[in-house]
Amino acid sequence: MAEAVTESPKTPRDERELTIIEHLLELRTRLIVAVIAVVIGMVIGMMFTQNFLEVLLVPLGDYVPQTIEPTESLVVYFKIALILGLIGAMPVIVYEIIAFILPAMLPNERRYLYFMLPGVTIFFAGGIAFAAYVMLPAAITFMQGFLSEIVNNQWTLQSYVSFTTRVMFWMGVVFQTPLLMYLFARMGIVTSQQYAKARKYAIVIAAVVAALVTPTPDPINMVIVMVPIYFLFEIGVLLSKLARPMKHEQEPAS
């Protein structure tokens, strides 16, 4: 008599592998959505790329940066369009990240997340505007005059735009500090009282971040960056006072 073939139950290892595959598939889907959002943002941003480039070149004064490669202007154009695309796509990117990390959010928790998303774009754009209109003009003026007696600064367009866009991007990230503080308070990780007690450490952290982000070594530019960073911390403290931990809220009965 042939023995009946029975399917062996899944081992914990099989279940774990299946779970990992499912997570990877979900991550791929969310990355695709984020990339599509960035591409759409880039297409829209192309309408404003030339104007934004003119803003970036204002600190140079009468100096016109050179291009030494045939494709350099094209690369710079799309690099600026990418920055503008990131600004427009930032709510989608942040939502996909949080939805992947916290997949079991309740409906009321998602409501607060939707409330935060416009703020992500506003703060990111605010960081870029601060870098473009306050931080970079002071830094570029300093660097143009540094060792000018013995060095003739002849910057290329690509090197200048790469430098400025890198600074603007990281300032946009730094400007997300209040929203992250609010999110941590909502998740019950940190309270507003704990934030308030950490003010002395916040000053030190602001100084360290300013030293890392500031493109020049002079203390004036460092202070220009450090003061807004600490101000962002204080905004985060105020926002955290409005946050109630998620774990204290119950899902409404259906």
GROMACS .gro file of C-alpha atoms in nm, residues 26-42 82 85-98:
model
   32
   26GLU     CA    1   0.631   4.590   0.076
   27LEU     CA    2   0.956   4.788   0.098
   28ARG     CA    3   0.997   4.762  -0.279
   29THR     CA    4   0.643   4.886  -0.337
   30ARG     CA    5   0.690   5.183  -0.106
   31LEU     CA    6   1.025   5.270  -0.265
   32ILE     CA    7   0.863   5.264  -0.609
   33VAL     CA    8   0.588   5.498  -0.488
   34ALA     CA    9   0.848   5.735  -0.339
   35VAL     CA   10   1.057   5.734  -0.658
   36ILE     CA   11   0.749   5.805  -0.872
   37ALA     CA   12   0.664   6.098  -0.643
   38VAL     CA   13   1.018   6.236  -0.680
   39VAL     CA   14   1.004   6.201  -1.060
   40ILE     CA   15   0.672   6.385  -1.073
   41GLY     CA   16   0.817   6.652  -0.845
   42MET     CA   17   1.121   6.684  -1.073
   82LEU     CA   18   1.596   6.690  -0.821
   85GLY     CA   19   1.139   6.736  -0.673
   86LEU     CA   20   1.243   6.625  -0.325
   87ILE     CA   21   1.068   6.927  -0.176
   88GLY     CA   22   0.743   6.843  -0.352
   89ALA     CA   23   0.765   6.469  -0.285
   90MET     CA   24   0.870   6.496   0.079
   91PRO     CA   25   0.520   6.426   0.224
   92VAL     CA   26   0.495   6.106   0.017
   93ILE     CA   27   0.848   5.996   0.111
   94VAL     CA   28   0.790   6.053   0.483
   95TYR     CA   29   0.451   5.882   0.475
   96GLU     CA   30   0.594   5.573   0.304
   97ILE     CA   31   0.879   5.555   0.557
   98ILE     CA   32   0.652   5.587   0.861
   0.00000   0.00000   0.00000
